[in-house]
Amino acid sequence: MSSPRPQSTFPAQQLPVHMAEDFCVINGANLGDALSFADELVPDDIYELSPKTEIHRLSMHIGEDDAYRVSDESATGIPGAALYADCVLTIMPPTGETVEIVVLVEVDSEGNVAQIYAAPLTPLLAKTPYTLVGIDRPAARLRMAQLACVSFTRGTRITMATGEQKPVENIEPGDRILTRDDGPQPVRWIGHLTMRAQGEFAPIVITEGTLNNAGDLTVSPDHRLFIYQRHDHIGAGRSELLVRARHLVNGETVFVQEGGFVDYFQILFDTHQIIFAEGICAETMQADQRTRPVLPRDVEKHLNKLSNAAPGGATRRAFEPQKTLLDRPDAVDLLRRASSR
């Protein structure tokens, strides 16, 4: 039997979502119907987003049953309710560029559908007709896994065991990387994913020197940086923090880089680790129920056999502060000064 998982070790995953009833068919077989799960959808139906719709943040975590659950801090949904990734829809506006939507189904304690959410991977526009051109069930868990994988972008310099600064795209399985708590460790797997740099896949740029980093550090939005506070300027009550890149965005020294495509690389060890990227501490990919769909079968089998599947030392101790603690214009500067010698 597995031991309970600390909340900081398996962080909540957040997605911007629309309620299904705000995305309805305006032309087609299901005229007037709201978005639903795969069994009830009809290709070529045309949907439109209500101009009065609001974007909600749905926060979810992996429960003890290894299933998605609505997190207590979620801005929408019933805390503790089960969530299922039903399918990925491909829709097309008049411009011809396709947009993907992950359909999430929330189920109550009696097994009834409580709510259906549309999680667009690229922002949707109101009063725009979208034609349903694809319904893909197997892709749902894969897209959720890709969103959950913390990633470095091409060109990011990683500190190796020898002290060499090596671009992440040149690292191979078996290479030894310097970790903060467990010294040199061999890489188990390197993943590579090329995505359109829009919406939830648009990377975050932390410019040189912002957090005492040696160069620009560009990572996926939910990538967490490890910060050791010598002085607790933001009031977290802890010295060791894991801070999401998206929570540091200030539009100046930390910003979202949208447009074109982005090459993401994932570094996986046998345990979750903190490594040095552009000279500062950042987490590596964590293998859990969220991310395992992206792993090759042989890597997954190896991880399943490990008895020491605990995270590295820093990730066991570190605390992830709520976004509200970072909602201040000087938050990044405070973290930089707090971690300076």
Short mmCIF file of C-alpha atoms in Angstrom, two decimals:
data_model
loop_
_atom_site.label_atom_id
_atom_site.label_comp_id
_atom_site.label_asym_id
_atom_site.label_seq_id
_atom_site.Cartn_x
_atom_site.Cartn_y
_atom_site.Cartn_z
CA MET A 1 0.00 0.00 0.00
CA SER A 2 1.36 3.41 -0.93
CA SER A 3 1.90 6.06 1.69
CA PRO A 4 -0.08 9.31 1.71
CA ARG A 5 1.25 11.97 -0.63
CA PRO A 6 2.18 15.40 0.68
CA GLN A 7 0.25 18.15 -1.07
CA SER A 8 3.40 20.06 -1.93
CA THR A 9 4.87 16.98 -3.62
CA PHE A 10 1.93 16.43 -5.97
CA PRO A 11 0.84 19.97 -6.80
CA ALA A 12 -2.61 20.92 -7.97
CA GLN A 13 -3.03 21.45 -11.69
CA GLN A 14 -5.02 24.47 -12.83
CA LEU A 15 -6.83 25.04 -16.10
CA PRO A 16 -8.94 27.92 -17.42
CA VAL A 17 -12.36 26.50 -18.26
CA HIS A 18 -15.75 27.53 -19.60
CA MET A 19 -18.98 25.98 -18.39
CA ALA A 20 -20.49 23.70 -21.04
CA GLU A 21 -23.71 25.73 -21.12
CA ASP A 22 -21.73 28.76 -22.30
CA PHE A 23 -20.56 26.95 -25.44
CA CYS A 24 -23.63 25.92 -27.46
CA VAL A 25 -24.53 24.67 -30.94
CA ILE A 26 -25.87 27.47 -33.15
CA ASN A 27 -26.14 25.35 -36.30
CA GLY A 28 -26.27 21.59 -36.80
CA ALA A 29 -27.80 18.36 -35.53
CA ASN A 30 -27.63 19.38 -31.86
CA LEU A 31 -28.98 22.89 -32.41
CA GLY A 32 -29.36 24.73 -29.10
CA ASP A 33 -27.57 22.07 -27.05
CA ALA A 34 -24.64 22.82 -24.79
CA LEU A 35 -21.28 21.13 -25.16
CA SER A 36 -21.40 17.54 -23.90
CA PHE A 37 -19.22 14.43 -23.71
CA ALA A 38 -18.07 12.47 -26.75
CA ASP A 39 -21.04 10.08 -27.06
CA GLU A 40 -23.45 12.97 -27.59
CA LEU A 41 -21.40 15.09 -29.99
CA VAL A 42 -21.94 15.32 -33.75
CA PRO A 43 -19.15 16.35 -36.16
CA ASP A 44 -19.77 19.49 -38.24
CA ASP A 45 -22.00 21.06 -35.58
CA ILE A 46 -21.15 24.75 -35.20
CA TYR A 47 -20.61 26.14 -31.69
CA GLU A 48 -20.42 29.67 -30.36
CA LEU A 49 -19.18 31.00 -27.04
CA SER A 50 -21.64 33.20 -25.18
CA PRO A 51 -20.49 36.85 -24.98
CA LYS A 52 -21.43 36.86 -21.27
CA THR A 53 -19.29 33.86 -20.40
CA GLU A 54 -16.65 34.03 -17.68
CA ILE A 55 -13.38 32.16 -17.56
CA HIS A 56 -13.12 29.99 -14.43
CA ARG A 57 -9.99 28.44 -12.92
CA LEU A 58 -10.50 24.75 -12.25
CA SER A 59 -7.93 23.33 -9.85
CA MET A 60 -7.46 19.57 -9.61
CA HIS A 61 -5.13 17.11 -7.96
CA ILE A 62 -4.50 13.38 -7.91
CA GLY A 63 -6.42 11.72 -5.09
CA GLU A 64 -5.42 8.64 -3.10
CA ASP A 65 -7.27 6.56 -5.71
CA ASP A 66 -4.97 7.99 -8.43
CA ALA A 67 -7.96 9.76 -10.03
CA TYR A 68 -8.42 13.45 -10.72
CA ARG A 69 -10.27 15.30 -7.96
CA VAL A 70 -11.40 18.91 -7.66
CA SER A 71 -9.02 20.62 -5.23
CA ASP A 72 -10.22 22.44 -2.13
CA GLU A 73 -8.80 25.74 -3.42
CA SER A 74 -10.50 25.45 -6.82
CA ALA A 75 -12.46 28.53 -7.89
CA THR A 76 -15.13 26.29 -9.40
CA GLY A 77 -16.43 22.74 -8.95
CA ILE A 78 -17.27 20.66 -5.89
CA PRO A 79 -14.17 20.03 -3.73
CA GLY A 80 -13.28 16.35 -3.76
CA ALA A 81 -15.52 15.51 -6.73
CA ALA A 82 -14.10 13.14 -9.35
CA LEU A 83 -13.03 14.57 -12.71
CA TYR A 84 -12.66 12.63 -15.94
CA ALA A 85 -10.86 13.74 -19.09
CA ASP A 86 -13.48 12.62 -21.62
CA CYS A 87 -12.08 13.67 -24.98
CA VAL A 88 -10.19 16.27 -26.99
CA LEU A 89 -12.23 18.23 -29.52
CA THR A 90 -10.73 19.93 -32.53
CA ILE A 91 -12.75 22.96 -33.62
CA MET A 92 -12.17 25.39 -36.46
CA PRO A 93 -13.08 29.09 -36.64
CA PRO A 94 -13.51 30.89 -40.01
CA THR A 95 -9.78 31.75 -40.03
CA GLY A 96 -8.98 28.07 -40.62
CA GLU A 97 -6.66 27.66 -37.60
CA THR A 98 -7.68 24.74 -35.42
CA VAL A 99 -8.24 24.97 -31.66
CA GLU A 100 -8.24 22.07 -29.21
CA ILE A 101 -10.59 21.74 -26.25
CA VAL A 102 -10.25 19.17 -23.48
CA VAL A 103 -13.71 18.12 -22.26
CA LEU A 104 -13.70 17.46 -18.51
CA VAL A 105 -16.62 15.79 -16.75
CA GLU A 106 -17.24 16.31 -13.03
CA VAL A 107 -19.11 13.49 -11.30
CA ASP A 108 -20.85 13.70 -7.92
CA SER A 109 -20.68 11.15 -5.10
CA GLU A 110 -23.56 9.16 -6.60
CA GLY A 111 -21.90 8.84 -9.99
CA ASN A 112 -24.06 11.43 -11.74
CA VAL A 113 -22.68 14.12 -14.05
CA ALA A 114 -22.52 17.33 -12.02
CA GLN A 115 -20.85 19.60 -14.57
CA ILE A 116 -19.10 19.51 -17.94
CA TYR A 117 -16.21 21.88 -18.58
CA ALA A 118 -14.56 23.05 -21.79
CA ALA A 119 -10.84 23.59 -21.24
CA PRO A 120 -9.53 25.32 -24.40
CA LEU A 121 -5.80 25.00 -25.01
CA THR A 122 -5.99 28.24 -26.99
CA PRO A 123 -8.32 31.04 -25.83
CA LEU A 124 -11.79 31.06 -27.44
CA LEU A 125 -13.41 34.20 -28.84
CA ALA A 126 -17.03 35.12 -28.16
CA LYS A 127 -19.48 35.48 -31.08
CA THR A 128 -17.21 33.40 -33.30
CA PRO A 129 -18.53 30.25 -35.02
CA TYR A 130 -16.44 27.14 -34.36
CA THR A 131 -17.04 24.00 -36.43
CA LEU A 132 -16.47 20.67 -34.69
CA VAL A 133 -14.03 18.80 -36.95
CA GLY A 134 -12.57 16.16 -34.63
CA ILE A 135 -13.38 14.06 -31.55
CA ASP A 136 -10.49 12.12 -30.00
CA ARG A 137 -11.02 10.14 -26.79
CA PRO A 138 -7.53 8.61 -26.31
CA ALA A 139 -5.92 12.03 -26.67
CA ALA A 140 -7.64 13.39 -23.53
CA ARG A 141 -5.31 11.81 -20.97
CA LEU A 142 -2.32 12.52 -23.19
CA ARG A 143 -3.12 16.24 -23.42
CA MET A 144 -3.67 16.42 -19.67
CA ALA A 145 -0.33 14.68 -19.17
CA GLN A 146 1.43 17.09 -21.52
CA LEU A 147 -0.03 20.04 -19.61
CA ALA A 148 1.18 18.56 -16.31
CA CYS A 149 4.75 17.97 -17.53
CA VAL A 150 7.08 20.70 -16.35
CA SER A 151 9.38 21.57 -19.22
CA PHE A 152 12.45 23.58 -20.18
CA THR A 153 12.66 25.22 -23.60
CA ARG A 154 15.35 24.63 -26.20
CA GLY A 155 18.63 26.33 -25.30
CA THR A 156 18.18 26.22 -21.51
CA ARG A 157 21.58 25.54 -19.92
CA ILE A 158 21.55 22.76 -17.32
CA THR A 159 24.39 22.24 -14.81
CA MET A 160 25.87 18.76 -15.28
CA ALA A 161 27.73 16.72 -12.66
CA THR A 162 31.04 17.97 -14.12
CA GLY A 163 29.99 21.60 -13.84
CA GLU A 164 29.46 21.89 -17.60
CA GLN A 165 26.54 24.07 -18.69
CA LYS A 166 24.79 21.88 -21.27
CA PRO A 167 21.80 22.87 -23.45
CA VAL A 168 18.83 20.75 -22.46
CA GLU A 169 18.32 19.49 -26.00
CA ASN A 170 21.80 17.89 -25.93
CA ILE A 171 21.20 15.90 -22.73
CA GLU A 172 20.67 12.15 -23.12
CA PRO A 173 19.43 9.37 -20.82
CA GLY A 174 22.26 8.22 -18.56
CA ASP A 175 23.91 11.65 -18.43
CA ARG A 176 24.60 12.75 -14.88
CA ILE A 177 23.12 16.06 -13.74
CA LEU A 178 23.91 17.88 -10.51
CA THR A 179 20.87 17.89 -8.19
CA ARG A 180 20.50 20.21 -5.24
CA ASP A 181 19.93 17.56 -2.57
CA ASP A 182 21.15 14.22 -3.93
CA GLY A 183 24.28 15.23 -5.82
CA PRO A 184 24.96 13.86 -9.32
CA GLN A 185 22.09 11.72 -10.60
CA PRO A 186 21.63 9.88 -13.93
CA VAL A 187 18.83 11.00 -16.22
CA ARG A 188 16.22 8.27 -16.71
CA TRP A 189 14.39 9.83 -19.66
CA ILE A 190 14.31 12.97 -21.79
CA GLY A 191 11.03 14.00 -23.40
CA HIS A 192 10.52 16.38 -26.30
CA LEU A 193 7.32 18.08 -27.33
CA THR A 194 6.72 20.80 -29.93
CA MET A 195 3.57 22.84 -29.36
CA ARG A 196 1.97 26.03 -30.61
CA ALA A 197 3.01 28.73 -28.13
CA GLN A 198 -0.48 29.90 -27.28
CA GLY A 199 -2.81 29.70 -24.29
CA GLU A 200 -1.83 27.06 -21.77
CA PHE A 201 1.21 26.05 -23.81
CA ALA A 202 2.74 29.53 -24.10
CA PRO A 203 6.05 29.57 -22.15
CA ILE A 204 7.05 31.97 -19.39
CA VAL A 205 10.28 33.97 -19.74
CA ILE A 206 12.18 34.91 -16.58
CA THR A 207 14.68 37.45 -17.81
CA GLU A 208 18.37 37.38 -16.90
CA GLY A 209 19.05 38.41 -13.30
CA THR A 210 15.38 38.56 -12.26
CA LEU A 211 15.84 35.73 -9.75
CA ASN A 212 19.65 35.87 -9.86
CA ASN A 213 19.58 33.68 -12.97
CA ALA A 214 22.62 33.82 -15.25
CA GLY A 215 20.56 34.01 -18.45
CA ASP A 216 16.96 34.16 -19.59
CA LEU A 217 15.12 31.11 -18.28
CA THR A 218 12.11 30.04 -20.35
CA VAL A 219 9.87 27.30 -18.96
CA SER A 220 6.35 25.90 -19.14
CA PRO A 221 3.73 27.90 -17.19
CA ASP A 222 3.37 25.56 -14.20
CA HIS A 223 7.09 24.85 -13.88
CA ARG A 224 8.07 25.47 -10.27
CA LEU A 225 11.25 27.24 -9.23
CA PHE A 226 12.89 26.41 -5.92
CA ILE A 227 13.66 29.47 -3.81
CA TYR A 228 15.45 29.36 -0.48
CA GLN A 229 14.45 32.44 1.50
CA ARG A 230 17.00 33.81 3.89
CA HIS A 231 14.41 36.42 4.82
CA ASP A 232 10.67 35.77 4.50
CA HIS A 233 9.71 39.00 2.73
CA ILE A 234 6.44 37.69 1.24
CA GLY A 235 5.08 36.15 4.46
CA ALA A 236 5.02 32.50 3.38
CA GLY A 237 6.12 31.32 6.81
CA ARG A 238 8.63 28.91 5.23
CA SER A 239 12.18 29.25 4.01
CA GLU A 240 11.98 26.69 1.17
CA LEU A 241 9.47 27.54 -1.55
CA LEU A 242 8.38 26.07 -4.88
CA VAL A 243 6.92 28.92 -6.94
CA ARG A 244 5.11 28.45 -10.26
CA ALA A 245 6.45 30.48 -13.16
CA ARG A 246 2.94 31.65 -14.11
CA HIS A 247 2.49 33.20 -10.65
CA LEU A 248 5.54 35.42 -11.18
CA VAL A 249 4.37 37.08 -14.40
CA ASN A 250 4.54 40.86 -14.09
CA GLY A 251 4.67 41.77 -17.78
CA GLU A 252 8.18 43.20 -17.49
CA THR A 253 10.90 41.01 -16.03
CA VAL A 254 8.69 37.91 -16.20
CA PHE A 255 6.34 37.61 -19.16
CA VAL A 256 4.35 35.20 -21.32
CA GLN A 257 5.93 34.55 -24.72
CA GLU A 258 3.13 33.83 -27.20
CA GLY A 259 3.43 33.21 -30.91
CA GLY A 260 4.90 30.58 -33.19
CA PHE A 261 5.93 27.22 -31.81
CA VAL A 262 7.91 26.17 -28.74
CA ASP A 263 10.17 23.16 -28.20
CA TYR A 264 9.66 21.77 -24.70
CA PHE A 265 12.03 19.27 -23.08
CA GLN A 266 11.25 17.21 -19.97
CA ILE A 267 13.95 15.79 -17.67
CA LEU A 268 12.99 12.74 -15.62
CA PHE A 269 15.01 11.07 -12.87
CA ASP A 270 14.07 8.04 -10.79
CA THR A 271 12.93 10.57 -8.17
CA HIS A 272 11.62 14.12 -8.38
CA GLN A 273 14.59 16.46 -8.14
CA ILE A 274 15.67 20.08 -8.02
CA ILE A 275 18.38 20.92 -10.56
CA PHE A 276 20.19 24.07 -11.71
CA ALA A 277 18.91 25.74 -14.90
CA GLU A 278 20.56 28.99 -16.00
CA GLY A 279 22.17 28.97 -12.57
CA ILE A 280 19.01 28.84 -10.45
CA CYS A 281 17.02 25.98 -8.94
CA ALA A 282 14.10 24.45 -10.80
CA GLU A 283 12.17 21.22 -10.45
CA THR A 284 12.27 18.30 -12.87
CA MET A 285 9.36 16.31 -14.25
CA GLN A 286 7.44 14.25 -11.72
CA ALA A 287 6.14 10.83 -12.73
CA ASP A 288 2.65 10.33 -11.35
CA GLN A 289 -0.82 9.46 -12.57
CA ARG A 290 -1.05 12.79 -14.39
CA THR A 291 2.15 12.52 -16.42
CA ARG A 292 2.63 8.78 -16.98
CA PRO A 293 0.70 8.72 -20.31
CA VAL A 294 3.64 10.50 -21.98
CA LEU A 295 6.23 7.95 -20.80
CA PRO A 296 7.52 5.04 -22.89
CA ARG A 297 6.34 1.69 -21.56
CA ASP A 298 9.83 0.54 -20.51
CA VAL A 299 10.40 3.70 -18.46
CA GLU A 300 7.02 3.35 -16.79
CA LYS A 301 7.74 -0.29 -15.91
CA HIS A 302 11.09 0.70 -14.41
CA LEU A 303 9.50 3.38 -12.24
CA ASN A 304 6.79 0.98 -11.09
CA LYS A 305 9.48 -1.37 -9.76
CA LEU A 306 11.22 1.27 -7.71
CA SER A 307 10.68 1.04 -3.97
CA ASN A 308 12.21 4.48 -3.29
CA ALA A 309 9.66 6.43 -5.32
CA ALA A 310 9.82 9.33 -2.87
CA PRO A 311 10.82 12.78 -4.12
CA GLY A 312 14.20 14.33 -3.57
CA GLY A 313 14.93 16.08 -0.28
CA ALA A 314 14.06 19.61 -1.36
CA THR A 315 10.71 18.65 -2.84
CA ARG A 316 9.75 16.84 0.36
CA ARG A 317 10.33 19.93 2.46
CA ALA A 318 9.37 22.75 0.12
CA PHE A 319 6.13 24.67 0.42
CA GLU A 320 4.15 26.01 -2.55
CA PRO A 321 2.67 29.40 -1.62
CA GLN A 322 -0.78 30.36 -2.84
CA LYS A 323 -0.96 32.84 -5.70
CA THR A 324 -2.50 35.43 -3.35
CA LEU A 325 0.87 35.80 -1.59
CA LEU A 326 2.45 36.70 -4.93
CA ASP A 327 -0.25 39.12 -6.11
CA ARG A 328 1.84 42.22 -5.51
CA PRO A 329 3.93 44.28 -7.95
CA ASP A 330 7.17 43.78 -6.02
CA ALA A 331 6.81 40.00 -5.45
CA VAL A 332 9.57 38.99 -7.87
CA ASP A 333 11.98 41.57 -6.47
CA LEU A 334 11.22 40.42 -2.93
CA LEU A 335 11.94 36.80 -3.86
CA ARG A 336 15.18 37.82 -5.56
CA ARG A 337 16.37 39.75 -2.53
CA ALA A 338 15.17 37.02 -0.15
CA SER A 339 17.30 34.43 -1.95
CA SER A 340 20.41 36.61 -2.37
CA ARG A 341 23.39 35.98 -0.22
#
